[in-house]
Structures are given as C-alpha cells and as structure tokens.
Amino acid sequence: MESVVIRDGLTYTNGILTEASVLVENGKIAKISKGSIEGDRVIDASGKLVLPGAIDVHAHTHDPGFLYREDFEDASRAALLGGITAYVEMPLVKDIDDGPSFEERKADGARLSYVDFGIHAGFMRAKNYARIGELNKLGLRTFKVFTCRPFQAEDGILIKLLAESESTGSLMLFHSEDEGILSYYSELFAERRDQLCVHEARPAEAEELAISKIGSYSLLTGGHAHIVHLSSALGLEAISRFKGLGADITSETCPHYLIFTRKDAERLGPYAKMAPSLKGQHDVEELWKGLQSGKIEMVTTDHAPGTHEEKDVGYKNPWQAWGGIPGLATMFPLIYTEGFERGRLDVETLVKVTSENAAKRFGMLGKGSISVGNSGDLMIIDRTYERVVDGKELYKVGWSAYDGMKLKGWPQHVLSGGELAVEDWNFVKKGRGKFIELNPPTGKPRVQPQGL
Ligand SMILES: [Zn+2]
C-alpha cells in the first residue's frame, strides 16, 4: 500500500485544530508533525480541515431478506462518500443471536464492505436472552433490544437483560418506545390516511416512559444502557435524570431528528416515515443543545432504506409504507452544515459526536481520533465546497429524504484503512474493510473470544 502524506492541513488532533502534516503508512497513522514529511503520495490540505473519519454505530445495511435494497458493498460506498470510515451493522429483520448468524454476517461484511465494520447482536428477547454469556464468548458484546413491537422484550426480560449486561460487561442498546402507548394510538388512528397519523401515533411520551423504565432497571441492576435514535426533548430529560442518579446510560440521536419536524412529514409523506416519529421544533433545538452540552454522546444514521415502491404505497395508506430512510452518505455533511457551520456545535463537539465518542463507548480500538498508531481513517474538508444532495448518486434505492438540500461538509478526500477511498469527491476505493470486534469499556474483564 502506498504511503500518503496529508500536508499542512488544519488537523484535529489532541482536542484542537492545529496546522500539521499527517503520514499514513501501512494502514495506520505513522507520524503527525509541523515539519515537512515525505511519502509516496502527497495531498495538499492547506487551508482545509483534516478530521478523523466519521463513525456510525447504527446502520441496517445487509439483511439477507432485503438485499434488493442494498448490501454491504452499496452501503459502505455511500458511507465513504459522506466521510464515514467505520460503521456497525444492526440487525434489521433476521436475528443475529447465535454463532452461525453472526459468522454469516461477518463473512458477508469481510467480502463486501469497503469500510471497517462491527456487528451488533439482536434482537434479544424471551427466546434468546439466556444466550448473552455464550454470545460474549463469540465476541458479541453489544445487544439490540426493543421495548415495543415488532421484537418486543417484556418487562421481566428487560430487567434480566440489564442484569446480564452488568455480569458480562456487555452493552444493551434500546429502541425505547412504550408499547402500551403505541398500541393504543395505532388502534385509535387505524382508519386515518393523512400523512401525520403514523407520527402522531408515536408521541414523545412513549419514548420518555420507555427510557424511564430502562433507567430504573439500569440503576437497580448496574446494567449498561445505550438509548438508540433519541427523538424528543422529553426523552432527553429522562436520560439526564437517570444519568444524574448514577445510571450508566448514554444515547445517540440521528440527523433526521435534528433537521426535520412534522411539517417535513407532511411535505415528504411516506419518505419521512420512520420510528420513532418526527417531533417538533422545540425537540430539534433541545437535541442540538443536548449534543453541544455532552448530554447526548453521538449521532448515528439509523440508515434503513426502502425502495420507491415500498415507500409509495404510503401515499394511499401511510400504515403500509416502509418505515426508515437511507442516511449513511448525508450524516456527516448534515451535522457539519447544520451544526458546525451554523454555530450550534464547536469543532470539538463535531468530532466527538460524529467519531470520538462512538469509538470510546463501543470500544473500537484505534478509531475515533487522529493519533499515531490509530487506523488511517481521515477526511479532508474544503470549507468552501457545497453540493446539493442527490440520492440517485448516493444510494441503490435512488433517493434521499434530503434530496435538493444544499450541504457543505462533503469530504474532498477520504482515507479508509490507509487507502485513498474518496478522491476529489469521487469514490475510488478498491480494498475491503476489516471486522472490528467491539469491546465496550464497562469495567468488566474482557472475555477472551473463542479460537484466539
Ligand atoms: Zn435502527
């Protein structure tokens, strides 16, 4: 592999932007210095930002039943175009809850993914919760759990899962919405066909109530909880309350909850259907503040594309539309443009919420910062460049909910595993990524994976 020098950029290292050159050699960051460094290939980054590659710990990209939508290859190409150099695959429909299902997804990723990838187990519930210890030994230490349908774990199982997370040092990831509230409204609104019905059926109170339950169980058991795709100010208040009480609870939010409100749901119709639902402008502002204040640790995509066909049925009947949107290519440009360039996030927070904090919480060794010895995962941003989102260029499904929006923050160059992956905003990567074993630092000694 040729060595690459990124010369004289405004480089984010040790928590600050400083003018420096970076040498990437044999897949890793080999040197960071103010003086001139030589290499096989030199990229002039003067006047540009050099940031660690973004990380997304929540992407549904390669479910064996839905490969017509996309696979690891399509998704990781989109990720790189938006500066994401590592992501964690989340189950979509098919469970990853035993050796064979884990090995199959891992092998598919190694064969197809252009970026380094991890895998979450799931969906944990009554039928498989007793397997946490066994899955730990296989190297699976992060588990997706639903508090509601379609993969609901009952209350008695939720507390057991948190107890297991304490005893095994695992991290439990919760889709947090209260099933009682969701069932009540989906029945009450079953005959509605306006585009807001699917959003109004999932109120913020459902999120708040489920998070409060998880928070209490976590406090009682000492379990480790991470709330996925936080969507509301009420949910954020609940998380903050339990953090204050000493629970080990972190969270992520997604660009759509930071950009869109129910006005956009009316405008975009089924193309903005998702779970949790879109909320209001107050929620949007509180979520941005939560990121800047450190109350919310990270941004993820919850990337879950559907085809035009799967979305268009929702114009007649919103209940039937696929609930999910693609997001890998636009996560970083959206947070960069609407967060950093608009002054809602400083540069330190931008890097923390798009890269560093995810690497720390999920234990991704050698990721999340520009430091000697870390993976050669970086991006170079020209602050003057802007481009309109065009889902046709980015995703196999051919659309983005942000189509037509003008964004900055598209990386001019991306290095992934030390290899040039994006050059002058074009995808050029050839090599494949590696599997990342997630090792969340929960204070428990690491279980040695089998076969090592
Ligand atoms: Zn998801």
Short mmCIF file of C-alpha atoms and ligand atoms in Angstrom, two decimals:
data_model
loop_
_atom_site.label_atom_id
_atom_site.label_comp_id
_atom_site.label_asym_id
_atom_site.label_seq_id
_atom_site.Cartn_x
_atom_site.Cartn_y
_atom_site.Cartn_z
CA MET A 1 0.00 0.00 0.00
CA GLU A 2 1.41 3.43 -0.92
CA SER A 3 2.12 5.82 1.94
CA VAL A 4 0.11 9.06 1.94
CA VAL A 5 1.03 12.42 3.38
CA ILE A 6 -1.72 14.94 4.09
CA ARG A 7 0.25 18.15 4.10
CA ASP A 8 -0.30 21.36 6.11
CA GLY A 9 -3.99 20.89 6.87
CA LEU A 10 -5.84 22.32 9.86
CA THR A 11 -5.62 18.98 11.59
CA TYR A 12 -7.80 17.96 14.54
CA THR A 13 -5.50 16.21 17.00
CA ASN A 14 -5.34 16.16 20.83
CA GLY A 15 -8.63 18.03 21.01
CA ILE A 16 -7.62 21.07 18.92
CA LEU A 17 -7.19 22.19 15.32
CA THR A 18 -3.55 22.78 14.54
CA GLU A 19 -1.61 23.19 11.32
CA ALA A 20 0.19 19.89 10.80
CA SER A 21 1.02 17.17 8.29
CA VAL A 22 0.00 13.55 8.75
CA LEU A 23 1.79 10.48 7.38
CA VAL A 24 -0.32 7.37 6.85
CA GLU A 25 1.67 4.21 6.25
CA ASN A 26 0.73 0.51 6.21
CA GLY A 27 -2.87 1.36 7.03
CA LYS A 28 -2.03 3.38 10.14
CA ILE A 29 -1.23 6.93 11.19
CA ALA A 30 2.57 6.87 11.44
CA LYS A 31 3.50 10.49 12.11
CA ILE A 32 1.92 13.88 12.86
CA SER A 33 4.26 16.85 12.67
CA LYS A 34 4.56 20.51 11.77
CA GLY A 35 7.63 19.96 9.60
CA SER A 36 7.54 18.56 6.08
CA ILE A 37 7.08 14.79 5.79
CA GLU A 38 7.69 12.79 2.64
CA GLY A 39 5.58 9.94 1.30
CA ASP A 40 4.66 8.12 -1.94
CA ARG A 41 1.66 10.35 -2.37
CA VAL A 42 1.25 13.91 -1.11
CA ILE A 43 -2.13 15.62 -0.71
CA ASP A 44 -2.02 19.38 -0.19
CA ALA A 45 -4.51 20.19 2.56
CA SER A 46 -3.50 23.78 3.26
CA GLY A 47 -6.50 25.83 4.38
CA LYS A 48 -8.61 22.68 4.70
CA LEU A 49 -9.87 20.73 7.71
CA VAL A 50 -8.39 17.29 8.43
CA LEU A 51 -10.70 15.33 10.72
CA PRO A 52 -10.96 11.71 11.90
CA GLY A 53 -13.24 9.60 9.71
CA ALA A 54 -16.83 9.60 10.95
CA ILE A 55 -18.25 6.54 12.73
CA ASP A 56 -21.84 5.32 12.63
CA VAL A 57 -22.75 2.70 15.21
CA HIS A 58 -26.29 2.17 13.90
CA ALA A 59 -26.80 1.14 10.26
CA HIS A 60 -29.09 -1.55 8.81
CA THR A 61 -27.35 -2.44 5.56
CA HIS A 62 -27.25 -6.12 4.75
CA ASP A 63 -30.23 -8.19 5.80
CA PRO A 64 -30.33 -11.47 3.84
CA GLY A 65 -34.06 -10.95 3.18
CA PHE A 66 -33.65 -7.42 1.77
CA LEU A 67 -30.56 -7.47 -0.43
CA TYR A 68 -32.57 -5.97 -3.30
CA ARG A 69 -32.41 -2.71 -1.35
CA GLU A 70 -28.64 -2.80 -0.89
CA ASP A 71 -25.81 -4.83 0.61
CA PHE A 72 -22.57 -4.14 2.50
CA GLU A 73 -20.90 -3.01 -0.73
CA ASP A 74 -23.55 -0.42 -1.75
CA ALA A 75 -23.89 0.87 1.80
CA SER A 76 -20.16 1.23 2.51
CA ARG A 77 -19.67 3.12 -0.76
CA ALA A 78 -22.37 5.59 0.33
CA ALA A 79 -20.76 5.79 3.78
CA LEU A 80 -17.36 6.74 2.34
CA LEU A 81 -18.83 9.44 0.09
CA GLY A 82 -20.07 11.06 3.30
CA GLY A 83 -16.87 10.58 5.31
CA ILE A 84 -17.90 7.53 7.35
CA THR A 85 -14.92 5.17 7.63
CA ALA A 86 -16.40 2.65 10.08
CA TYR A 87 -19.90 1.54 10.89
CA VAL A 88 -21.69 -1.05 12.97
CA GLU A 89 -24.22 -3.27 11.28
CA MET A 90 -27.52 -3.52 13.15
CA PRO A 91 -29.89 -6.42 12.51
CA LEU A 92 -32.97 -5.39 10.52
CA VAL A 93 -35.29 -8.41 10.49
CA LYS A 94 -33.14 -11.55 10.66
CA ASP A 95 -31.81 -12.13 14.18
CA ILE A 96 -28.08 -12.22 14.83
CA ASP A 97 -28.26 -14.24 18.01
CA ASP A 98 -26.12 -17.34 17.59
CA GLY A 99 -22.81 -18.46 16.11
CA PRO A 100 -23.98 -19.23 12.55
CA SER A 101 -25.96 -15.98 12.07
CA PHE A 102 -23.01 -13.97 13.40
CA GLU A 103 -20.43 -15.78 11.25
CA GLU A 104 -22.58 -15.40 8.14
CA ARG A 105 -22.97 -11.61 8.53
CA LYS A 106 -19.28 -11.24 9.40
CA ALA A 107 -18.23 -13.19 6.29
CA ASP A 108 -20.54 -11.10 4.07
CA GLY A 109 -19.03 -7.92 5.50
CA ALA A 110 -15.45 -9.08 5.03
CA ARG A 111 -16.25 -9.96 1.41
CA LEU A 112 -18.20 -6.82 0.51
CA SER A 113 -17.67 -3.87 2.86
CA TYR A 114 -15.24 -1.15 1.77
CA VAL A 115 -15.01 0.16 5.34
CA ASP A 116 -14.21 -1.46 8.67
CA PHE A 117 -17.38 -2.76 10.25
CA GLY A 118 -18.64 -4.13 13.55
CA ILE A 119 -21.81 -6.12 14.23
CA HIS A 120 -24.45 -5.79 16.94
CA ALA A 121 -26.34 -8.85 18.16
CA GLY A 122 -30.12 -8.79 18.30
CA PHE A 123 -32.94 -8.82 18.74
CA MET A 124 -32.70 -10.01 22.34
CA ARG A 125 -35.98 -11.12 23.92
CA ALA A 126 -37.56 -14.07 25.75
CA LYS A 127 -36.41 -16.68 23.23
CA ASN A 128 -32.70 -15.83 23.30
CA TYR A 129 -31.84 -13.68 26.35
CA ALA A 130 -30.20 -16.65 28.10
CA ARG A 131 -27.55 -16.71 25.37
CA ILE A 132 -25.84 -13.41 26.32
CA GLY A 133 -22.90 -15.13 28.04
CA GLU A 134 -22.39 -17.54 25.17
CA LEU A 135 -22.53 -14.72 22.59
CA ASN A 136 -19.99 -12.78 24.64
CA LYS A 137 -17.53 -15.63 24.21
CA LEU A 138 -18.04 -15.41 20.44
CA GLY A 139 -17.05 -11.73 20.55
CA LEU A 140 -20.53 -10.16 20.54
CA ARG A 141 -20.79 -7.65 23.38
CA THR A 142 -23.42 -5.17 22.13
CA PHE A 143 -27.06 -6.23 22.03
CA LYS A 144 -30.09 -4.59 20.43
CA VAL A 145 -33.33 -4.78 22.36
CA PHE A 146 -36.84 -3.47 21.62
CA THR A 147 -39.18 -2.25 24.37
CA CYS A 148 -42.02 -2.40 21.81
CA ARG A 149 -43.13 -4.41 18.80
CA PRO A 150 -42.07 -5.96 16.46
CA PHE A 151 -39.28 -7.54 18.54
CA GLN A 152 -40.53 -6.62 22.00
CA ALA A 153 -38.82 -7.89 25.13
CA GLU A 154 -41.31 -7.98 28.04
CA ASP A 155 -40.52 -6.01 31.20
CA GLY A 156 -39.37 -9.10 33.09
CA ILE A 157 -36.88 -9.82 30.30
CA LEU A 158 -35.70 -6.20 30.02
CA ILE A 159 -34.50 -6.19 33.62
CA LYS A 160 -32.84 -9.58 33.16
CA LEU A 161 -31.02 -8.30 30.08
CA LEU A 162 -29.68 -5.35 32.07
CA ALA A 163 -28.61 -7.68 34.87
CA GLU A 164 -26.81 -9.83 32.28
CA SER A 165 -25.12 -6.74 30.87
CA GLU A 166 -23.74 -5.99 34.33
CA SER A 167 -22.46 -9.51 34.94
CA THR A 168 -20.92 -9.96 31.49
CA GLY A 169 -19.75 -6.38 30.85
CA SER A 170 -21.95 -6.05 27.77
CA LEU A 171 -23.80 -3.02 26.45
CA MET A 172 -27.58 -3.14 25.83
CA LEU A 173 -28.96 -0.90 23.05
CA PHE A 174 -32.61 0.00 23.47
CA HIS A 175 -35.20 1.03 20.94
CA SER A 176 -37.21 2.88 23.58
CA GLU A 177 -40.90 3.45 22.99
CA ASP A 178 -43.67 2.23 25.30
CA GLU A 179 -45.75 -0.49 23.64
CA GLY A 180 -48.92 0.38 25.59
CA ILE A 181 -48.97 3.93 24.20
CA LEU A 182 -48.08 2.80 20.66
CA SER A 183 -50.78 0.10 20.55
CA TYR A 184 -53.42 2.45 21.91
CA TYR A 185 -52.81 5.10 19.25
CA SER A 186 -52.27 2.77 16.32
CA GLU A 187 -55.72 1.27 17.07
CA LEU A 188 -57.30 4.68 17.66
CA PHE A 189 -55.87 6.07 14.39
CA ALA A 190 -56.20 2.89 12.33
CA GLU A 191 -58.68 4.45 9.88
CA ARG A 192 -56.72 7.66 9.33
CA ARG A 193 -54.94 8.06 5.99
CA ASP A 194 -53.33 11.51 6.38
CA GLN A 195 -49.53 11.55 6.44
CA LEU A 196 -49.29 12.66 10.08
CA CYS A 197 -51.15 9.66 11.54
CA VAL A 198 -48.04 7.45 11.71
CA HIS A 199 -46.16 10.22 13.53
CA GLU A 200 -48.93 11.19 15.95
CA ALA A 201 -49.33 7.51 16.87
CA ARG A 202 -45.78 7.58 18.33
CA PRO A 203 -45.80 10.52 20.78
CA ALA A 204 -42.75 11.72 22.73
CA GLU A 205 -44.36 10.42 25.94
CA ALA A 206 -43.88 6.86 24.64
CA GLU A 207 -40.14 7.48 24.38
CA GLU A 208 -39.96 9.15 27.79
CA LEU A 209 -41.82 6.31 29.51
CA ALA A 210 -39.68 3.55 27.98
CA ILE A 211 -36.44 5.39 28.79
CA SER A 212 -37.57 5.88 32.39
CA LYS A 213 -38.17 2.15 32.68
CA ILE A 214 -34.73 1.34 31.25
CA GLY A 215 -33.17 3.95 33.53
CA SER A 216 -34.75 2.40 36.63
CA TYR A 217 -33.77 -1.14 35.63
CA SER A 218 -30.26 0.04 34.90
CA LEU A 219 -29.93 1.72 38.30
CA LEU A 220 -31.25 -1.36 40.10
CA THR A 221 -29.01 -3.86 38.29
CA GLY A 222 -25.93 -1.77 37.50
CA GLY A 223 -26.59 -2.62 33.84
CA HIS A 224 -25.10 -0.70 30.91
CA ALA A 225 -27.64 1.00 28.65
CA HIS A 226 -27.45 2.93 25.40
CA ILE A 227 -30.61 4.58 24.03
CA VAL A 228 -30.71 4.44 20.23
CA HIS A 229 -32.18 7.11 17.93
CA LEU A 230 -33.34 9.56 20.61
CA SER A 231 -36.03 11.78 19.07
CA SER A 232 -37.53 14.05 21.73
CA ALA A 233 -36.83 16.66 24.38
CA LEU A 234 -38.89 14.59 26.87
CA GLY A 235 -36.71 11.55 26.17
CA LEU A 236 -33.58 13.62 26.71
CA GLU A 237 -34.91 14.87 30.06
CA ALA A 238 -35.45 11.27 31.17
CA ILE A 239 -31.91 10.28 30.18
CA SER A 240 -30.44 13.27 32.00
CA ARG A 241 -32.41 12.42 35.13
CA PHE A 242 -31.07 8.86 35.28
CA LYS A 243 -27.54 9.98 34.45
CA GLY A 244 -27.79 12.34 37.40
CA LEU A 245 -28.86 9.43 39.60
CA GLY A 246 -25.77 7.47 38.55
CA ALA A 247 -27.08 5.10 35.88
CA ASP A 248 -24.67 4.05 33.11
CA ILE A 249 -26.83 5.35 30.28
CA THR A 250 -25.72 7.02 27.03
CA SER A 251 -27.56 7.94 23.88
CA GLU A 252 -27.43 8.72 20.20
CA THR A 253 -29.68 10.89 18.06
CA CYS A 254 -29.95 10.98 14.25
CA PRO A 255 -29.77 13.76 11.64
CA HIS A 256 -33.50 13.42 10.83
CA TYR A 257 -34.46 14.29 14.42
CA LEU A 258 -32.09 17.28 14.25
CA ILE A 259 -33.31 18.59 10.90
CA PHE A 260 -36.96 17.59 10.35
CA THR A 261 -40.23 18.27 12.18
CA ARG A 262 -43.80 17.18 11.48
CA LYS A 263 -44.03 19.94 8.86
CA ASP A 264 -41.49 17.95 6.86
CA ALA A 265 -43.51 14.79 7.49
CA GLU A 266 -46.45 16.44 5.70
CA ARG A 267 -44.20 17.59 2.85
CA LEU A 268 -42.29 14.29 2.43
CA GLY A 269 -45.18 11.92 3.17
CA PRO A 270 -44.08 8.27 3.30
CA TYR A 271 -40.48 9.29 2.55
CA ALA A 272 -40.30 10.65 6.09
CA LYS A 273 -41.95 7.65 7.76
CA MET A 274 -39.70 6.24 10.45
CA ALA A 275 -39.72 5.00 14.04
CA PRO A 276 -39.50 6.83 16.38
CA SER A 277 -41.55 9.52 14.67
CA LEU A 278 -40.55 13.08 13.83
CA LYS A 279 -41.35 15.58 16.59
CA GLY A 280 -41.47 19.41 16.82
CA GLN A 281 -39.13 22.41 16.54
CA HIS A 282 -38.64 22.53 20.32
CA ASP A 283 -37.36 18.92 20.19
CA VAL A 284 -34.99 19.79 17.33
CA GLU A 285 -33.46 22.66 19.29
CA GLU A 286 -33.18 20.66 22.53
CA LEU A 287 -31.45 17.77 20.74
CA TRP A 288 -28.84 20.14 19.25
CA LYS A 289 -28.27 21.62 22.71
CA GLY A 290 -28.00 18.10 24.11
CA LEU A 291 -25.19 17.33 21.67
CA GLN A 292 -23.26 20.53 22.38
CA SER A 293 -23.61 20.10 26.17
CA GLY A 294 -22.50 16.45 26.07
CA LYS A 295 -25.84 15.12 27.34
CA ILE A 296 -26.19 13.17 24.06
CA GLU A 297 -22.93 11.44 23.18
CA MET A 298 -23.22 10.75 19.47
CA VAL A 299 -25.03 10.94 16.16
CA THR A 300 -25.89 7.82 14.17
CA THR A 301 -27.75 7.29 10.90
CA ASP A 302 -30.29 4.55 11.70
CA HIS A 303 -29.77 4.00 7.96
CA ALA A 304 -32.66 1.76 6.77
CA PRO A 305 -33.55 2.41 3.13
CA GLY A 306 -36.66 1.16 1.38
CA THR A 307 -37.37 1.19 -2.35
CA HIS A 308 -39.64 3.74 -4.06
CA GLU A 309 -42.26 1.00 -4.33
CA GLU A 310 -42.06 0.27 -0.60
CA LYS A 311 -42.48 3.98 0.18
CA ASP A 312 -45.04 4.96 -2.47
CA VAL A 313 -47.75 2.61 -1.11
CA GLY A 314 -47.85 5.02 1.82
CA TYR A 315 -49.47 7.79 -0.21
CA LYS A 316 -52.67 5.74 -0.17
CA ASN A 317 -52.16 4.17 3.22
CA PRO A 318 -49.36 5.51 5.44
CA TRP A 319 -49.54 2.46 7.72
CA GLN A 320 -48.31 0.24 4.88
CA ALA A 321 -45.22 2.26 3.91
CA TRP A 322 -41.75 1.07 4.85
CA GLY A 323 -40.57 2.93 7.95
CA GLY A 324 -36.97 4.02 7.52
CA ILE A 325 -34.70 6.23 5.42
CA PRO A 326 -31.18 6.00 4.00
CA GLY A 327 -28.65 8.18 5.80
CA LEU A 328 -25.05 6.97 5.54
CA ALA A 329 -23.89 9.48 2.92
CA THR A 330 -25.52 12.55 4.45
CA MET A 331 -24.93 12.10 8.21
CA PHE A 332 -21.64 13.97 8.36
CA PRO A 333 -22.47 16.73 5.82
CA LEU A 334 -25.76 17.42 7.66
CA ILE A 335 -24.17 17.65 11.11
CA TYR A 336 -21.29 19.67 9.68
CA THR A 337 -23.58 22.13 7.86
CA GLU A 338 -26.49 22.48 10.31
CA GLY A 339 -24.35 22.01 13.43
CA PHE A 340 -20.83 23.31 12.92
CA GLU A 341 -21.26 25.88 10.14
CA ARG A 342 -24.40 27.29 11.79
CA GLY A 343 -22.61 27.65 15.11
CA ARG A 344 -24.68 25.11 17.07
CA LEU A 345 -21.63 22.84 17.60
CA ASP A 346 -17.99 23.79 18.07
CA VAL A 347 -15.34 21.77 16.26
CA GLU A 348 -14.52 19.70 19.32
CA THR A 349 -18.15 18.64 19.71
CA LEU A 350 -18.45 18.00 15.96
CA VAL A 351 -15.61 15.47 16.17
CA LYS A 352 -16.85 13.96 19.44
CA VAL A 353 -20.40 13.34 18.28
CA THR A 354 -19.50 12.08 14.79
CA SER A 355 -16.49 9.93 15.71
CA GLU A 356 -14.65 10.02 19.02
CA ASN A 357 -17.45 9.26 21.49
CA ALA A 358 -18.78 6.31 19.48
CA ALA A 359 -15.28 4.79 19.35
CA LYS A 360 -14.96 5.16 23.12
CA ARG A 361 -18.40 3.93 24.19
CA PHE A 362 -18.35 0.94 21.85
CA GLY A 363 -14.68 0.13 22.38
CA MET A 364 -13.47 0.45 18.79
CA LEU A 365 -9.72 0.11 19.16
CA GLY A 366 -7.62 2.53 17.08
CA LYS A 367 -10.63 4.56 15.91
CA GLY A 368 -12.10 7.99 16.62
CA SER A 369 -9.03 10.24 16.68
CA ILE A 370 -6.04 11.32 14.64
CA SER A 371 -3.27 9.84 16.79
CA VAL A 372 -0.08 7.96 15.96
CA GLY A 373 -0.84 4.24 15.79
CA ASN A 374 -4.55 4.67 15.03
CA SER A 375 -6.20 3.44 11.82
CA GLY A 376 -5.58 5.57 8.75
CA ASP A 377 -9.18 6.80 8.74
CA LEU A 378 -9.36 10.51 7.94
CA MET A 379 -11.17 13.04 5.81
CA ILE A 380 -10.25 16.36 4.28
CA ILE A 381 -12.90 19.07 4.10
CA ASP A 382 -12.79 22.11 1.86
CA ARG A 383 -14.92 24.60 3.78
CA THR A 384 -15.93 26.48 0.62
CA TYR A 385 -17.33 23.45 -1.23
CA GLU A 386 -21.06 22.79 -1.30
CA ARG A 387 -23.27 20.42 -3.23
CA VAL A 388 -26.94 19.60 -3.48
CA VAL A 389 -27.98 16.16 -2.17
CA ASP A 390 -28.89 13.74 -4.95
CA GLY A 391 -30.00 10.34 -3.65
CA LYS A 392 -29.65 8.82 -7.10
CA GLU A 393 -25.87 9.26 -6.93
CA LEU A 394 -25.61 8.01 -3.36
CA TYR A 395 -27.86 5.01 -2.79
CA LYS A 396 -29.02 1.93 -4.62
CA VAL A 397 -32.63 2.79 -3.73
CA GLY A 398 -32.07 6.08 -5.58
CA TRP A 399 -33.45 8.66 -3.17
CA SER A 400 -32.71 10.63 -0.03
CA ALA A 401 -35.16 12.47 2.21
CA TYR A 402 -32.72 15.41 1.90
CA ASP A 403 -32.80 15.49 -1.92
CA GLY A 404 -32.40 19.07 -3.13
CA MET A 405 -30.83 20.35 0.09
CA LYS A 406 -27.54 22.23 -0.35
CA LEU A 407 -24.87 20.99 2.05
CA LYS A 408 -21.27 21.63 2.95
CA GLY A 409 -19.02 19.07 4.62
CA TRP A 410 -18.79 16.58 1.74
CA PRO A 411 -15.25 15.24 2.16
CA GLN A 412 -12.94 16.06 -0.74
CA HIS A 413 -10.67 13.15 0.13
CA VAL A 414 -11.20 10.22 2.46
CA LEU A 415 -8.61 7.72 3.67
CA SER A 416 -10.00 4.43 4.91
CA GLY A 417 -7.64 1.88 6.41
CA GLY A 418 -4.79 3.97 4.99
CA GLU A 419 -6.10 3.68 1.44
CA LEU A 420 -7.43 6.59 -0.59
CA ALA A 421 -11.17 5.87 -0.74
CA VAL A 422 -12.61 9.16 -1.98
CA GLU A 423 -10.59 11.46 -4.23
CA ASP A 424 -11.93 14.88 -5.23
CA TRP A 425 -15.41 13.85 -4.03
CA ASN A 426 -15.38 10.68 -6.16
CA PHE A 427 -15.39 7.11 -4.90
CA VAL A 428 -12.12 5.31 -5.76
CA LYS A 429 -11.61 2.66 -3.07
CA LYS A 430 -10.60 -0.86 -4.11
CA GLY A 431 -9.68 -2.75 -0.93
CA ARG A 432 -12.10 -4.14 1.63
CA GLY A 433 -12.52 -3.24 5.30
CA LYS A 434 -11.87 -5.41 8.34
CA PHE A 435 -14.18 -6.72 11.03
CA ILE A 436 -13.96 -4.67 14.25
CA GLU A 437 -14.60 -6.53 17.49
CA LEU A 438 -16.50 -4.15 19.75
CA ASN A 439 -15.23 -4.11 23.30
CA PRO A 440 -17.24 -1.53 25.28
CA PRO A 441 -15.35 -0.47 28.40
CA THR A 442 -17.87 -1.48 31.05
CA GLY A 443 -15.39 -2.16 33.81
CA LYS A 444 -15.54 -5.94 33.39
CA PRO A 445 -12.57 -8.01 32.28
CA ARG A 446 -12.78 -8.80 28.62
CA VAL A 447 -13.95 -12.30 27.74
CA GLN A 448 -11.38 -13.95 25.51
CA PRO A 449 -13.12 -14.83 22.23
CA GLN A 450 -13.06 -18.46 21.23
CA GLY A 451 -10.31 -19.54 18.90
CA LEU A 452 -7.81 -16.86 19.95
ZN ZN B 1 -32.41 1.11 13.69
#
